[in-house]
XYZ file of C-alpha atoms in Angstrom:
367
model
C -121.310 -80.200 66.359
C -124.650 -78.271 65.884
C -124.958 -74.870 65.529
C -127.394 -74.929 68.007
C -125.483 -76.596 71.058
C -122.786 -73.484 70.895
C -122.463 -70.593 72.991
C -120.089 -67.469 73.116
C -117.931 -66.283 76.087
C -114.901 -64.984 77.295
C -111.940 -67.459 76.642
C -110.104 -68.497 79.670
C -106.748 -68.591 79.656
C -105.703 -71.551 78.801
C -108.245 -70.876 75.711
C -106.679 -67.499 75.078
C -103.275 -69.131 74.863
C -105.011 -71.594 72.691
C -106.431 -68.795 70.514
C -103.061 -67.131 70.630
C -101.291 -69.912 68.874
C -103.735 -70.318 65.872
C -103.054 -66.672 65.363
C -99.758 -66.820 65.028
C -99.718 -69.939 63.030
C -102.093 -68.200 60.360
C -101.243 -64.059 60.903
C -97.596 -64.448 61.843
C -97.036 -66.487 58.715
C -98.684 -64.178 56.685
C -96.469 -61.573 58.317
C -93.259 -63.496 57.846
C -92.771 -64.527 61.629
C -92.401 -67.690 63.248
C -95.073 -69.005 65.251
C -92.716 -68.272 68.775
C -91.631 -64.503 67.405
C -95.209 -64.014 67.088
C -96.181 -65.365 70.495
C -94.225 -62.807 71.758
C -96.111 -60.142 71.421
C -98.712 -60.844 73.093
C -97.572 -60.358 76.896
C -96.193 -57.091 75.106
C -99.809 -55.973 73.871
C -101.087 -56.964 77.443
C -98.664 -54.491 79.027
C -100.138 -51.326 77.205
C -101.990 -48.521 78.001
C -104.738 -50.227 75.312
C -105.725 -53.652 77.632
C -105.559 -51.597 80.606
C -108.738 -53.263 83.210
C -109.118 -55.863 81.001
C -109.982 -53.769 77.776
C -108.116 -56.401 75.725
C -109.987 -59.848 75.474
C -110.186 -63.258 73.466
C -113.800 -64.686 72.799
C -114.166 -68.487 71.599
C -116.940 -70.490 70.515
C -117.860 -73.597 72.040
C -119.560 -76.108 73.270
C -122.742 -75.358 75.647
C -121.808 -78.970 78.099
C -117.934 -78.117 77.604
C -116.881 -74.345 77.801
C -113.843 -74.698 79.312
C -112.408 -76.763 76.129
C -109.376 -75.692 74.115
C -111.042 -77.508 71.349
C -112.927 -74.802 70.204
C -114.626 -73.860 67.092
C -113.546 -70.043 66.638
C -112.168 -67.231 68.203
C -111.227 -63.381 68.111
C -109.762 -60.324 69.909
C -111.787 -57.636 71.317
C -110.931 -53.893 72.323
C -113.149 -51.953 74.325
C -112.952 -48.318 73.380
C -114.361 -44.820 74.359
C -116.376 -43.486 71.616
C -117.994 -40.441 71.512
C -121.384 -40.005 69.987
C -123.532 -37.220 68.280
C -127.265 -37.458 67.352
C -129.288 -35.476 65.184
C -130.877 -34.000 68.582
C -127.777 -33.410 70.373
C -125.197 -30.220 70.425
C -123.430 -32.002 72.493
C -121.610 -35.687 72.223
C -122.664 -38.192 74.560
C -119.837 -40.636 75.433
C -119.620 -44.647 76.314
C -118.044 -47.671 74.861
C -117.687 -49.595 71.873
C -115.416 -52.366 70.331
C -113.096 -53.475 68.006
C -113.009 -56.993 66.806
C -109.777 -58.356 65.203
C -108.172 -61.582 64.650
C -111.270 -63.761 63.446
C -109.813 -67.122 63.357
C -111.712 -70.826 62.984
C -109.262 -73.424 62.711
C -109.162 -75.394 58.919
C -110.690 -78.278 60.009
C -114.000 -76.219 60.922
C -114.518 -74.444 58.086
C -117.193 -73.738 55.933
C -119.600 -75.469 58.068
C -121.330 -72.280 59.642
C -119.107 -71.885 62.549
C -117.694 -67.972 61.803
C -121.409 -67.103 60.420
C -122.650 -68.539 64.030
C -119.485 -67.320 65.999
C -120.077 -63.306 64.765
C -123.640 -63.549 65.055
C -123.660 -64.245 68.619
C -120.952 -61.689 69.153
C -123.951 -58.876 68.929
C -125.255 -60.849 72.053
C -122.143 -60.321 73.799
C -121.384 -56.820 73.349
C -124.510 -55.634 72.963
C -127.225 -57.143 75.488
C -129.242 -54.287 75.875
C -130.268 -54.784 72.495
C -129.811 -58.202 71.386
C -130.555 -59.798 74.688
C -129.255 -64.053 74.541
C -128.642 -65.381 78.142
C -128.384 -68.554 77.012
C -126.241 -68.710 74.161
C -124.505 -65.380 75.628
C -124.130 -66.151 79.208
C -121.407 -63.775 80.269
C -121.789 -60.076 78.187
C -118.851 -57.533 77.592
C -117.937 -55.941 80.641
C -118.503 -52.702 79.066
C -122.342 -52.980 76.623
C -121.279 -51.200 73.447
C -122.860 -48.454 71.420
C -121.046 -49.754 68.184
C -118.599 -52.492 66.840
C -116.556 -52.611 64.082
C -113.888 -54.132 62.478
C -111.959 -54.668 59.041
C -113.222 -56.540 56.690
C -111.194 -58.903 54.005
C -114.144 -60.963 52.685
C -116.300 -58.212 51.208
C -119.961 -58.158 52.674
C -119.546 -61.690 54.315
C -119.695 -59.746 57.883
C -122.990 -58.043 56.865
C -124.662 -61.680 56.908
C -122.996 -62.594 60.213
C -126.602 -60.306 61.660
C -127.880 -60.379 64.941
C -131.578 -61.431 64.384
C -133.890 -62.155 61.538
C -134.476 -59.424 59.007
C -131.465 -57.635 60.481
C -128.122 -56.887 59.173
C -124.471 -57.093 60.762
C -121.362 -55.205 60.070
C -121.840 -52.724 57.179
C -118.773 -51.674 54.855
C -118.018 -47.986 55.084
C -116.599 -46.575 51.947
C -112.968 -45.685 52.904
C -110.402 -44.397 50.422
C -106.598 -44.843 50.667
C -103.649 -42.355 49.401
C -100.446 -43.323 48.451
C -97.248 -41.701 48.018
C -94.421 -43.766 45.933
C -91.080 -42.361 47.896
C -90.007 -41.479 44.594
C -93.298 -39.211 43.684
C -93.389 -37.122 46.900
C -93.322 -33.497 45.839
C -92.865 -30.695 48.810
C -93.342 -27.804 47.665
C -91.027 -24.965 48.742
C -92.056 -23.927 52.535
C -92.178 -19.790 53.263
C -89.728 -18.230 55.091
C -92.301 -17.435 57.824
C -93.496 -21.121 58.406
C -92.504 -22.327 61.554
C -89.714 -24.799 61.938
C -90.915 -29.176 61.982
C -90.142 -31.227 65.285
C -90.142 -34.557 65.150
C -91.594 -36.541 67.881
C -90.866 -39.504 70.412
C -93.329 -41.909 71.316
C -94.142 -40.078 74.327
C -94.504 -36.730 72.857
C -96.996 -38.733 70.158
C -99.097 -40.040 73.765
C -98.993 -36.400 74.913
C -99.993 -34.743 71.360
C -103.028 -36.739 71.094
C -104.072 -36.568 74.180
C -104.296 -32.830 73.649
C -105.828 -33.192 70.516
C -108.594 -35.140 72.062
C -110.558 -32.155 73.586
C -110.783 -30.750 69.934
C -112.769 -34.283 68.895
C -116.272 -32.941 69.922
C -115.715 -29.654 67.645
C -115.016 -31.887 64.537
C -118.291 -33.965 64.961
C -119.815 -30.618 65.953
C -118.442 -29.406 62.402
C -119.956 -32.438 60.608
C -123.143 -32.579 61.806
C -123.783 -28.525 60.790
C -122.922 -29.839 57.441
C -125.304 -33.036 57.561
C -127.643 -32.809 60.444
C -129.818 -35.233 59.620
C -126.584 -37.983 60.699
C -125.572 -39.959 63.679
C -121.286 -39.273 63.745
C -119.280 -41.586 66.392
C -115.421 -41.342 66.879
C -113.379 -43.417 68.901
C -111.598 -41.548 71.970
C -109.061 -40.950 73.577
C -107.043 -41.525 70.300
C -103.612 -42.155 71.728
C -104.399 -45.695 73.234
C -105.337 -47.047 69.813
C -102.203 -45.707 68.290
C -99.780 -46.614 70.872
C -101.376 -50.569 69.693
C -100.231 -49.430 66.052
C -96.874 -48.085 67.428
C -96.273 -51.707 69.471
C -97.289 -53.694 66.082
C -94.837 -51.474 64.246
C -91.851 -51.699 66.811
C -91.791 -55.603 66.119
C -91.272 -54.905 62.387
C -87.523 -56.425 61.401
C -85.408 -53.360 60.384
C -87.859 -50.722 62.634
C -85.359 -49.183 64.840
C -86.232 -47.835 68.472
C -84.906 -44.589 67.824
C -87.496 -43.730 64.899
C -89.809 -40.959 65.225
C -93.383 -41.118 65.274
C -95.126 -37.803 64.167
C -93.938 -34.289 63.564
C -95.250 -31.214 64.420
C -94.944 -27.798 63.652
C -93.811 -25.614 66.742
C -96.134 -23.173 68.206
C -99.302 -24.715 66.515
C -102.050 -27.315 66.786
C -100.961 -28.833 63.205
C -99.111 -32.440 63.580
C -99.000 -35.772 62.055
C -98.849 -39.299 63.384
C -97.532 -42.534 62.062
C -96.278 -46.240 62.553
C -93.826 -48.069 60.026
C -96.107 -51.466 58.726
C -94.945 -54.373 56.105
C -97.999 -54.721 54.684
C -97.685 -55.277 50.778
C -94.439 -53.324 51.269
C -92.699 -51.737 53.730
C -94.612 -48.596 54.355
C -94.519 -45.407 56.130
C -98.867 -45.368 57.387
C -99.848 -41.964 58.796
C -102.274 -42.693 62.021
C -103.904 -39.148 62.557
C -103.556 -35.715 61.516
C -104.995 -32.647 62.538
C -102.961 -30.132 60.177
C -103.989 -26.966 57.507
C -103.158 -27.129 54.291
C -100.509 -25.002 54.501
C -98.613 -26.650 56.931
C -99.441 -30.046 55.138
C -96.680 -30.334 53.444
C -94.307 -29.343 55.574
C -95.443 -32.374 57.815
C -95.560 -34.737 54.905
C -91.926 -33.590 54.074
C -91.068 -34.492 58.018
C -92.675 -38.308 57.183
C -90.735 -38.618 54.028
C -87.335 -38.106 55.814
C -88.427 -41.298 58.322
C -89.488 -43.247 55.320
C -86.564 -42.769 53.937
C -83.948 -43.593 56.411
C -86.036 -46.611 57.326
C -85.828 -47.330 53.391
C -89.894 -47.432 53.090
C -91.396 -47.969 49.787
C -94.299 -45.576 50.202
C -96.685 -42.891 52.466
C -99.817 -44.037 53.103
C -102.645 -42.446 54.730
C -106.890 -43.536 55.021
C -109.770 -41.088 54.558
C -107.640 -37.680 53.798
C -109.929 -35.542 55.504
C -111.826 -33.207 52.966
C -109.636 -29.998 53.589
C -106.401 -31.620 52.418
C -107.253 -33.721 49.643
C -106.583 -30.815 47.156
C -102.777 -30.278 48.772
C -102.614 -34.242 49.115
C -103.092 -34.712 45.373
C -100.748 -31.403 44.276
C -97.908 -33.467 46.864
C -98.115 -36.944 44.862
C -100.642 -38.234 46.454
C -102.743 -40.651 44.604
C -106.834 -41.389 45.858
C -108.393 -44.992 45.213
C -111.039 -46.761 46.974
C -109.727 -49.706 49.197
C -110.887 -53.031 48.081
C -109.203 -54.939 50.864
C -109.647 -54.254 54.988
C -112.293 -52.207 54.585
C -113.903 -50.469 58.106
C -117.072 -51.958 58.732
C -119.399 -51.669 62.093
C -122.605 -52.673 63.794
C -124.366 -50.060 65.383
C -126.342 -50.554 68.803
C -126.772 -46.967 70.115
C -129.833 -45.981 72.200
C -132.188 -45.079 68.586
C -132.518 -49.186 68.064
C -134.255 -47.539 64.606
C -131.326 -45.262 63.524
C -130.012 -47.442 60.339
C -126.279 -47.940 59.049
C -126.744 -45.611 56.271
C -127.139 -42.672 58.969
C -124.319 -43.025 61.116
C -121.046 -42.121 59.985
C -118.108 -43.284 61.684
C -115.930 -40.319 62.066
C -111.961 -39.483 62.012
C -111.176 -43.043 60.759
C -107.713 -42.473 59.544
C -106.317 -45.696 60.631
């Protein structure tokens, strides 16, 4: 089929079941489930508080004389997400929409033939008209037009060529670091008498925690734009939807039990941690958020180790230690590297069509 005769749109359903099964048959493999386990998460994922008015969507590639086939040539899940947004000129963030793109999938017997380059590429179109305007080949545009996309990429830079137009460029790799705790090589230090005491929380104390925490999002960009004003910072809000997507991945781990806790916090304060239980190249504990001193760091991180170890984790694991705690992270066991594989990338379309990648930073990007 030529590149030329395709166009992008929302999948139908019967497509969306379609695109559905390839994912299972490639991602629930990789994760060790079989192709029906895996199908059943997704009425599960439809029910949350994430895919709420149709937030959650497939998009396939296809034909431009046969859009309703289940034939087609690739396909992907996208979130739609408040994300708050401060500009150089601004002492206040603005806030609108952007998106997440996961599950990239084109079927074996289409690849390498310039399908995913084509399939991405029109995907600016989509969810961003007001830029990259495409009637044709775009007919029907995100409900919500987006101020940025990203996603995680495991093919290096391949995204950055998936580009809207000529002479432009597409997703651009953010540096992100990772730090690890081996079980084994946790090291709490002693915690003074006057500290207060660590709860543990449910999964609706988590929901209720970060939706609290949210109003204190605008400060923290406020905070990092007095130390680099000459940036563009975007975070993703409210934080607890994204989460609770982590939390219904992690539930559907084999040995997670529905009893587990899902943060800590320490009474009377705003310091708290979040996290989810993953397999991912082990069976690890992955902290989601954290708004904490470092002094009551490791009282938290202590709090995580006793859920890793009852659910017999291998490891901690946290992205992009925010700069106050890498000190107390790295006196704890904690050990820094650069991650080579998933690594955040995103498109920006905000209202300064001139702003470049290199001056937006994409803000409180934990997980």
């Amino acid at each position: 089929m030529s590149l030329e005769h395709l166009i992008i749109k929302p999948a139908s359903e019967a497509q969306t079941h379609e695109a559905q099964l390839r994912n299972a048959a490639y991602w629930g493999v990789k994760a060790g489930a079989s192709v029906e386990d895996y199908l059943k998460l997704n009425p599960i994922l439809q029910q949350g508080v994430f895919a709420h008015n149709g937030r959650l969507k497939y998009w396939v590639l296809v034909p431009q004389d046969e859009p309703d086939t289940t034939n087609f040539y690739a396909s992907c899940q996208v979130m739609a997400r408040e994300v708050l947004t401060l500009h150089p000129t601004q002492n206040v963030p603005k806030s609108g929409f952007g998106h997440a793109i996961s599950f990239v999938i084109v079927p074996p017997e289409h690849r390498g033939k310039g399908y995913a380059n084509r399939f991405m590429s029109l995907l600016h179109s989509a969810l961003a008209p007001h830029r990259y305007p495409n009637s044709i080949k775009a007919p029907t545009p995100a409900d919500h037009s987006s101020t940025v996309s990203i996603l995680y990429s495991a093919v290096g830079d391949y995204y950055a060529r998936c580009a809207p137009s000529v002479g432009e460029s597409g997703w651009s790799r953010q540096s992100s670091f990772v730090t690890t705790w081996p079980l084994s090589g946790v090291k709490i230090p002693p915690t003074k008498d006057f500290f207060p005491p660590i709860e543990l929380l449910s999964e609706s104390e988590v929901a209720t925690i970060l939706d609290s925490d949210d109003s204190h999002i605008p400060t923290d960009l406020s905070r990092l734009q007095k130390k680099n004003p000459t940036k563009t910072y975007f975070a993703f809000v409210p934080t607890a939807p994204l989460n609770a997507y982590s939390l219904t991945m992690s539930k559907l781990v084999p040995g997670v039990l529905s009893n587990t806790s899902w943060g800590a916090r320490a009474s009377g304060s705003r310091d708290f941690m979040t996290w989810v239980l993953f397999d991912d190249a082990g069976f690890k504990l992955i902290i989601t958020r954290i708004r904490a001193s470092a002094s009551a760091f490791p009282a938290l991180l202590g709090a995580a180790l006793q859920v890793a170890q009852g659910a017999q984790c291998e490891g901690i694991e946290i992205w992009n230690v925010p700069e106050h705690l890498k000190e107390i992270a790295q006196v704890t066991g904690g050990v820094t590297t650069e991650r080579e594989d998933c690594v955040p990338a995103f498109k920006w379309y905000g209202q300064e069509p001139k702003t470049a990648g290199a001056d937006v930073v994409w803000a409180i990007n934990e997980r």
